[in-house]
Amino acid sequence: MKSYTNVKDLGNLQAAVQEALEIKKNRYAYKHIGENKTLLMVFFNSSLRTRLSTQKAGMNLGMNTIVLDVNQGAWKLETERGVIMDGDKPEHILEAIPVMGCYCDIIGVRSFARFEDKQFDYQETILNQFIQYSGKPVFSMEAATGHPLQAFADLITIEEYKKTARPKVVLTWAPHPRALPQAVPNSFADFMNEANVDFVITHPEGYELDERFVRNATVEYDQMKAFEGADFIYAKNWAAYKDPNYGKILSSDRSWTVSNRQMAVTNNAYFMHCLPVRRNMIVTDDIIESPQSLVIPEAANREISAQTVIKRLLQNT
Ligand code: CP
């Protein structure tokens, strides 16, 4: 594997999940393969889980790790080519990226959608510049349109907790006070479409995701109907994708907050969310604190998904 940006980079998905579960049984078994190798993690945006789990994954593999918070202590970076740099950004990303590549063997990048230019976001301009100009294997730590480390961890978690061979998995939109990118729901859909699950997406009209991620999923606008018989509920907010509303909040309907009302019609479903989560906006306290909540096991599996990906990048398989 030369880079990791979406589900296809994993090849056989079931084999990748099995590899991850083997790593989880003995996460220090591959400590030799990262010896004298350096992992650089570049953050353009904040993080708790990705930062800690990815650094831990690199250390499990024997790597040295460096974290760069671009907006705290580094030079402000210009990202547009052709700009006359007479403003407050003294360095261009096209020099900064190859320089970063000089000091490491693998680079992880977090760079969210900006919602200023849909094409800039959906072409994954920043992530692809790292792939093109760093000279090193690059993996996404959540980019503009995807969060494949999260979705891989989510699939590992579903594999661990599922009670039937083909569970019903529902991705539901839920309200949020700020406009959030589509990266997490995009990647979750990307993975669920390749997994052995019955996959349903539910959201208010206007929140349709990019068809390239929705693919074969059933889209159901009635949330209660979508939840019927579900084995896993995956909640997430996202802002509108479709033009002319890209990046906008179209609804703040609190009836979409996941609560006992909706969970009652499921097959005693597990509740999932990538975190951080706004309680009583996305999900009620009693659901996230219930025995059916998998939010902590999901977060724990972020270490395993990252370790599987970094191991493969180190082995260049
Ligand atoms: N789920 C996730 O990526 O969490 P962080 O934003 O805290 O890294």
GROMACS .gro file of C-alpha atoms and ligand atoms in nm:
model
  325
    1MET     CA    1   0.000   0.000   0.000
    2LYS     CA    2   0.153   0.334  -0.109
    3SER     CA    3  -0.112   0.568   0.030
    4TYR     CA    4  -0.434   0.539   0.228
    5THR     CA    5  -0.725   0.764   0.140
    6ASN     CA    6  -1.024   0.532   0.091
    7VAL     CA    7  -1.155   0.178   0.131
    8LYS     CA    8  -1.009   0.055  -0.199
    9ASP     CA    9  -0.655   0.109  -0.070
   10LEU     CA   10  -0.710  -0.182   0.172
   11GLY     CA   11  -0.771  -0.432  -0.109
   12ASN     CA   12  -0.964  -0.733   0.025
   13LEU     CA   13  -1.164  -0.569   0.305
   14GLN     CA   14  -1.242  -0.887   0.498
   15ALA     CA   15  -0.872  -0.976   0.494
   16ALA     CA   16  -0.788  -0.627   0.624
   17VAL     CA   17  -1.038  -0.664   0.910
   18GLN     CA   18  -0.894  -1.005   1.000
   19GLU     CA   19  -0.542  -0.859   0.993
   20ALA     CA   20  -0.658  -0.581   1.225
   21LEU     CA   21  -0.814  -0.831   1.467
   22GLU     CA   22  -0.488  -1.031   1.469
   23ILE     CA   23  -0.292  -0.712   1.544
   24LYS     CA   24  -0.534  -0.636   1.827
   25LYS     CA   25  -0.449  -0.970   1.990
   26ASN     CA   26  -0.079  -0.876   2.003
   27ARG     CA   27  -0.020  -0.514   1.905
   28TYR     CA   28   0.355  -0.531   1.980
   29ALA     CA   29   0.428  -0.827   1.751
   30TYR     CA   30   0.554  -0.596   1.473
   31LYS     CA   31   0.766  -0.363   1.687
   32HIS     CA   32   1.072  -0.432   1.472
   33ILE     CA   33   0.929  -0.313   1.139
   34GLY     CA   34   0.925   0.058   1.231
   35GLU     CA   35   1.270   0.067   1.391
   36ASN     CA   36   1.463   0.378   1.284
   37LYS     CA   37   1.161   0.498   1.086
   38THR     CA   38   0.983   0.825   1.155
   39LEU     CA   39   0.610   0.895   1.140
   40LEU     CA   40   0.517   1.260   1.084
   41MET     CA   41   0.160   1.359   1.169
   42VAL     CA   42   0.056   1.694   1.022
   43PHE     CA   43  -0.255   1.858   1.167
   44PHE     CA   44  -0.426   2.151   0.999
   45ASN     CA   45  -0.723   2.093   1.235
   46SER     CA   46  -0.781   1.990   1.597
   47SER     CA   47  -0.791   1.630   1.715
   48LEU     CA   48  -0.802   1.416   2.027
   49ARG     CA   49  -0.854   1.057   1.910
   50THR     CA   50  -0.665   1.068   1.581
   51ARG     CA   51  -0.365   1.235   1.740
   52LEU     CA   52  -0.337   0.991   2.030
   53SER     CA   53  -0.435   0.670   1.854
   54THR     CA   54  -0.215   0.727   1.548
   55GLN     CA   55   0.088   0.822   1.756
   56LYS     CA   56   0.029   0.512   1.972
   57ALA     CA   57  -0.003   0.298   1.659
   58GLY     CA   58   0.329   0.428   1.528
   59MET     CA   59   0.496   0.362   1.863
   60ASN     CA   60   0.351   0.008   1.873
   61LEU     CA   61   0.537  -0.050   1.546
   62GLY     CA   62   0.863   0.085   1.691
   63MET     CA   63   0.851   0.417   1.504
   64ASN     CA   64   0.968   0.759   1.615
   65THR     CA   65   0.680   1.005   1.590
   66ILE     CA   66   0.667   1.379   1.522
   67VAL     CA   67   0.351   1.587   1.547
   68LEU     CA   68   0.323   1.919   1.361
   69ASP     CA   69   0.030   2.148   1.434
   70VAL     CA   70   0.044   2.374   1.131
   71ASN     CA   71  -0.161   2.648   1.291
   72GLN     CA   72   0.033   2.651   1.619
   73GLY     CA   73   0.401   2.737   1.587
   74ALA     CA   74   0.465   2.664   1.219
   75TRP     CA   75   0.467   2.933   0.950
   76LYS     CA   76   0.124   3.008   0.810
   77LEU     CA   77   0.098   2.820   0.481
   78GLU     CA   78  -0.032   2.949   0.150
   79THR     CA   79  -0.216   2.664  -0.025
   80GLU     CA   80  -0.324   2.825  -0.355
   81ARG     CA   81  -0.078   2.817  -0.646
   82GLY     CA   82  -0.041   3.145  -0.834
   83VAL     CA   83  -0.115   3.368  -0.536
   84ILE     CA   84   0.104   3.681  -0.493
   85MET     CA   85   0.225   3.614  -0.140
   86ASP     CA   86   0.208   3.968  -0.001
   87GLY     CA   87  -0.026   3.874   0.287
   88ASP     CA   88   0.015   3.703   0.623
   89LYS     CA   89   0.134   3.364   0.489
   90PRO     CA   90   0.515   3.354   0.458
   91GLU     CA   91   0.554   2.996   0.330
   92HIS     CA   92   0.394   2.806   0.043
   93ILE     CA   93   0.272   2.452   0.097
   94LEU     CA   94   0.455   2.348  -0.222
   95GLU     CA   95   0.790   2.408  -0.047
   96ALA     CA   96   0.670   2.304   0.299
   97ILE     CA   97   0.553   1.958   0.188
   98PRO     CA   98   0.881   1.836   0.033
   99VAL     CA   99   1.068   1.980   0.333
  100MET     CA  100   0.843   1.779   0.567
  101GLY     CA  101   0.915   1.474   0.351
  102CYS     CA  102   1.289   1.516   0.422
  103TYR     CA  103   1.241   1.442   0.791
  104CYS     CA  104   1.022   1.131   0.790
  105ASP     CA  105   0.935   0.800   0.626
  106ILE     CA  106   0.553   0.817   0.640
  107ILE     CA  107   0.319   1.118   0.666
  108GLY     CA  108  -0.034   1.135   0.809
  109VAL     CA  109  -0.236   1.444   0.718
  110ARG     CA  110  -0.548   1.599   0.874
  111SER     CA  111  -0.701   1.873   0.661
  112PHE     CA  112  -1.077   1.932   0.680
  113ALA     CA  113  -1.310   2.072   0.416
  114ARG     CA  114  -1.314   2.451   0.425
  115PHE     CA  115  -1.658   2.498   0.266
  116GLU     CA  116  -1.519   2.791   0.063
  117ASP     CA  117  -1.486   2.609  -0.269
  118LYS     CA  118  -1.655   2.271  -0.324
  119GLN     CA  119  -1.415   2.179  -0.603
  120PHE     CA  120  -1.110   2.256  -0.383
  121ASP     CA  121  -1.258   2.034  -0.109
  122TYR     CA  122  -1.381   1.746  -0.326
  123GLN     CA  123  -1.060   1.731  -0.531
  124GLU     CA  124  -0.881   1.674  -0.197
  125THR     CA  125  -0.639   1.948  -0.296
  126ILE     CA  126  -0.431   1.950   0.025
  127LEU     CA  127  -0.410   1.571   0.073
  128ASN     CA  128  -0.321   1.517  -0.293
  129GLN     CA  129  -0.047   1.779  -0.275
  130PHE     CA  130   0.110   1.577   0.007
  131ILE     CA  131   0.081   1.260  -0.202
  132GLN     CA  132   0.231   1.435  -0.505
  133TYR     CA  133   0.509   1.641  -0.348
  134SER     CA  134   0.624   1.474  -0.023
  135GLY     CA  135   0.798   1.176  -0.185
  136LYS     CA  136   0.672   0.962   0.104
  137PRO     CA  137   0.374   0.730   0.167
  138VAL     CA  138   0.080   0.943   0.286
  139PHE     CA  139  -0.233   0.849   0.477
  140SER     CA  140  -0.544   1.048   0.557
  141MET     CA  141  -0.609   1.134   0.921
  142GLU     CA  142  -0.938   1.292   0.801
  143ALA     CA  143  -0.928   1.497   0.487
  144ALA     CA  144  -1.188   1.713   0.315
  145THR     CA  145  -1.407   1.428   0.189
  146GLY     CA  146  -1.312   1.121   0.393
  147HIS     CA  147  -1.203   0.981   0.726
  148PRO     CA  148  -1.094   0.627   0.632
  149LEU     CA  149  -0.912   0.550   0.959
  150GLN     CA  150  -1.239   0.616   1.143
  151ALA     CA  151  -1.448   0.409   0.903
  152PHE     CA  152  -1.202   0.119   0.922
  153ALA     CA  153  -1.221   0.132   1.304
  154ASP     CA  154  -1.601   0.141   1.278
  155LEU     CA  155  -1.606  -0.167   1.056
  156ILE     CA  156  -1.371  -0.353   1.294
  157THR     CA  157  -1.611  -0.264   1.577
  158ILE     CA  158  -1.915  -0.387   1.382
  159GLU     CA  159  -1.731  -0.712   1.306
  160GLU     CA  160  -1.661  -0.759   1.679
  161TYR     CA  161  -2.018  -0.689   1.797
  162LYS     CA  162  -2.243  -0.818   1.518
  163LYS     CA  163  -2.483  -1.100   1.609
  164THR     CA  164  -2.587  -1.194   1.256
  165ALA     CA  165  -2.381  -1.256   0.944
  166ARG     CA  166  -2.540  -0.961   0.763
  167PRO     CA  167  -2.650  -0.695   1.015
  168LYS     CA  168  -2.867  -0.396   0.930
  169VAL     CA  169  -2.656  -0.079   0.969
  170VAL     CA  170  -2.821   0.264   0.964
  171LEU     CA  171  -2.632   0.590   0.916
  172THR     CA  172  -2.849   0.870   1.051
  173TRP     CA  173  -2.808   1.246   1.022
  174ALA     CA  174  -2.862   1.430   1.352
  175PRO     CA  175  -2.870   1.803   1.432
  176HIS     CA  176  -2.566   2.012   1.525
  177PRO     CA  177  -2.516   2.386   1.582
  178ARG     CA  178  -2.222   2.415   1.339
  179ALA     CA  179  -2.174   2.318   0.974
  180LEU     CA  180  -1.968   1.997   0.969
  181PRO     CA  181  -1.793   1.831   0.673
  182GLN     CA  182  -1.923   1.514   0.507
  183ALA     CA  183  -1.593   1.328   0.560
  184VAL     CA  184  -1.713   1.085   0.828
  185PRO     CA  185  -2.046   0.989   0.665
  186ASN     CA  186  -1.875   0.967   0.323
  187SER     CA  187  -1.614   0.721   0.448
  188PHE     CA  188  -1.864   0.527   0.657
  189ALA     CA  189  -2.077   0.482   0.344
  190ASP     CA  190  -1.765   0.396   0.140
  191PHE     CA  191  -1.683   0.113   0.382
  192MET     CA  192  -2.038  -0.012   0.444
  193ASN     CA  193  -2.095  -0.044   0.070
  194GLU     CA  194  -1.803  -0.289   0.056
  195ALA     CA  195  -1.896  -0.477   0.374
  196ASN     CA  196  -2.147  -0.759   0.421
  197VAL     CA  197  -2.420  -0.541   0.574
  198ASP     CA  198  -2.768  -0.419   0.486
  199PHE     CA  199  -2.689  -0.047   0.466
  200VAL     CA  200  -2.945   0.234   0.503
  201ILE     CA  201  -2.885   0.611   0.514
  202THR     CA  202  -3.147   0.841   0.665
  203HIS     CA  203  -3.150   1.220   0.668
  204PRO     CA  204  -3.386   1.511   0.605
  205GLU     CA  205  -3.437   1.601   0.240
  206GLY     CA  206  -3.157   1.825   0.113
  207TYR     CA  207  -2.881   1.638   0.299
  208GLU     CA  208  -2.811   1.387   0.020
  209LEU     CA  209  -2.445   1.282   0.014
  210ASP     CA  210  -2.225   1.249  -0.294
  211GLU     CA  211  -2.348   0.955  -0.505
  212ARG     CA  212  -1.991   0.825  -0.527
  213PHE     CA  213  -2.019   0.737  -0.158
  214VAL     CA  214  -2.390   0.651  -0.136
  215ARG     CA  215  -2.364   0.397  -0.420
  216ASN     CA  216  -2.593   0.102  -0.339
  217ALA     CA  217  -2.720   0.223  -0.002
  218THR     CA  218  -3.094   0.256   0.059
  219VAL     CA  219  -3.181   0.621   0.128
  220GLU     CA  220  -3.484   0.661   0.356
  221TYR     CA  221  -3.612   1.006   0.454
  222ASP     CA  222  -3.833   0.869   0.735
  223GLN     CA  223  -3.594   0.819   1.027
  224MET     CA  224  -3.831   0.595   1.227
  225LYS     CA  225  -3.884   0.368   0.926
  226ALA     CA  226  -3.507   0.352   0.867
  227PHE     CA  227  -3.446   0.247   1.229
  228GLU     CA  228  -3.691  -0.046   1.219
  229GLY     CA  229  -3.505  -0.372   1.290
  230ALA     CA  230  -3.162  -0.206   1.282
  231ASP     CA  231  -2.867  -0.379   1.449
  232PHE     CA  232  -2.635  -0.077   1.447
  233ILE     CA  233  -2.722   0.294   1.451
  234TYR     CA  234  -2.439   0.524   1.340
  235ALA     CA  235  -2.522   0.889   1.410
  236LYS     CA  236  -2.344   1.187   1.258
  237ASN     CA  237  -2.418   1.540   1.156
  238TRP     CA  238  -2.311   1.679   0.822
  239ALA     CA  239  -2.377   1.997   0.630
  240ALA     CA  240  -2.546   1.992   0.290
  241TYR     CA  241  -2.344   1.853   0.000
  242LYS     CA  242  -2.573   1.939  -0.291
  243ASP     CA  243  -2.551   2.272  -0.475
  244PRO     CA  244  -2.646   2.548  -0.421
  245ASN     CA  245  -2.638   2.468  -0.047
  246TYR     CA  246  -2.290   2.312  -0.017
  247GLY     CA  247  -2.163   2.359   0.340
  248LYS     CA  248  -2.490   2.501   0.472
  249ILE     CA  249  -2.711   2.398   0.765
  250LEU     CA  250  -3.060   2.326   0.630
  251SER     CA  251  -3.224   2.181   0.941
  252SER     CA  252  -3.191   2.197   1.317
  253ASP     CA  253  -3.483   1.961   1.375
  254ARG     CA  254  -3.426   1.812   1.721
  255SER     CA  255  -3.670   1.530   1.649
  256TRP     CA  256  -3.372   1.373   1.465
  257THR     CA  257  -3.168   1.354   1.790
  258VAL     CA  258  -3.120   0.983   1.861
  259SER     CA  259  -3.321   0.893   2.170
  260ASN     CA  260  -3.518   0.607   2.325
  261ARG     CA  261  -3.805   0.692   2.090
  262GLN     CA  262  -3.615   0.581   1.779
  263MET     CA  263  -3.402   0.312   1.946
  264ALA     CA  264  -3.722   0.137   2.062
  265VAL     CA  265  -3.802   0.022   1.706
  266THR     CA  266  -3.455  -0.123   1.643
  267ASN     CA  267  -3.336  -0.478   1.703
  268ASN     CA  268  -3.186  -0.365   2.037
  269ALA     CA  269  -2.931  -0.184   1.821
  270TYR     CA  270  -2.586  -0.076   1.921
  271PHE     CA  271  -2.528   0.300   1.910
  272MET     CA  272  -2.218   0.431   1.730
  273HIS     CA  273  -2.059   0.773   1.684
  274CYS     CA  274  -1.704   0.871   1.591
  275LEU     CA  275  -1.675   1.134   1.869
  276PRO     CA  276  -1.651   1.414   1.964
  277VAL     CA  277  -2.028   1.420   2.010
  278ARG     CA  278  -2.260   1.695   2.126
  279ARG     CA  279  -2.489   1.529   2.378
  280ASN     CA  280  -2.860   1.599   2.350
  281MET     CA  281  -2.806   1.736   2.000
  282ILE     CA  282  -2.682   1.419   1.826
  283VAL     CA  283  -2.782   1.168   2.097
  284THR     CA  284  -2.942   1.178   2.439
  285ASP     CA  285  -2.742   1.114   2.756
  286ASP     CA  286  -2.923   0.789   2.831
  287ILE     CA  287  -2.850   0.635   2.489
  288ILE     CA  288  -2.480   0.725   2.481
  289GLU     CA  289  -2.441   0.602   2.840
  290SER     CA  290  -2.639   0.280   2.778
  291PRO     CA  291  -2.480  -0.067   2.756
  292GLN     CA  292  -2.560  -0.057   2.382
  293SER     CA  293  -2.328   0.239   2.324
  294LEU     CA  294  -2.008   0.148   2.137
  295VAL     CA  295  -1.849   0.492   2.127
  296ILE     CA  296  -1.555   0.394   2.350
  297PRO     CA  297  -1.478   0.059   2.176
  298GLU     CA  298  -1.487   0.248   1.844
  299ALA     CA  299  -1.235   0.501   1.972
  300ALA     CA  300  -1.017   0.218   2.107
  301ASN     CA  301  -1.020   0.054   1.764
  302ARG     CA  302  -0.875   0.372   1.610
  303GLU     CA  303  -0.537   0.252   1.740
  304ILE     CA  304  -0.588  -0.079   1.562
  305SER     CA  305  -0.705   0.068   1.231
  306ALA     CA  306  -0.412   0.311   1.229
  307GLN     CA  307  -0.165   0.038   1.318
  308THR     CA  308  -0.291  -0.187   1.038
  309VAL     CA  309  -0.260   0.095   0.785
  310ILE     CA  310   0.085   0.213   0.901
  311LYS     CA  311   0.211  -0.147   0.909
  312ARG     CA  312   0.101  -0.193   0.549
  313LEU     CA  313   0.262   0.136   0.445
  314LEU     CA  314   0.586   0.030   0.614
  315GLN     CA  315   0.571  -0.305   0.438
  316ASN     CA  316   0.459  -0.130   0.117
  317THR     CA  317   0.220  -0.419   0.051
  318CP      N1  318  -1.311   1.071   1.558
  318CP      C1  319  -1.204   1.153   1.547
  318CP      O1  320  -1.137   1.159   1.443
  318CP      O2  321  -1.174   1.221   1.659
  318CP      P1  322  -1.073   1.345   1.666
  318CP      O3  323  -1.129   1.454   1.578
  318CP      O4  324  -1.068   1.385   1.811
  318CP      O5  325  -0.939   1.301   1.615
   0.00000   0.00000   0.00000
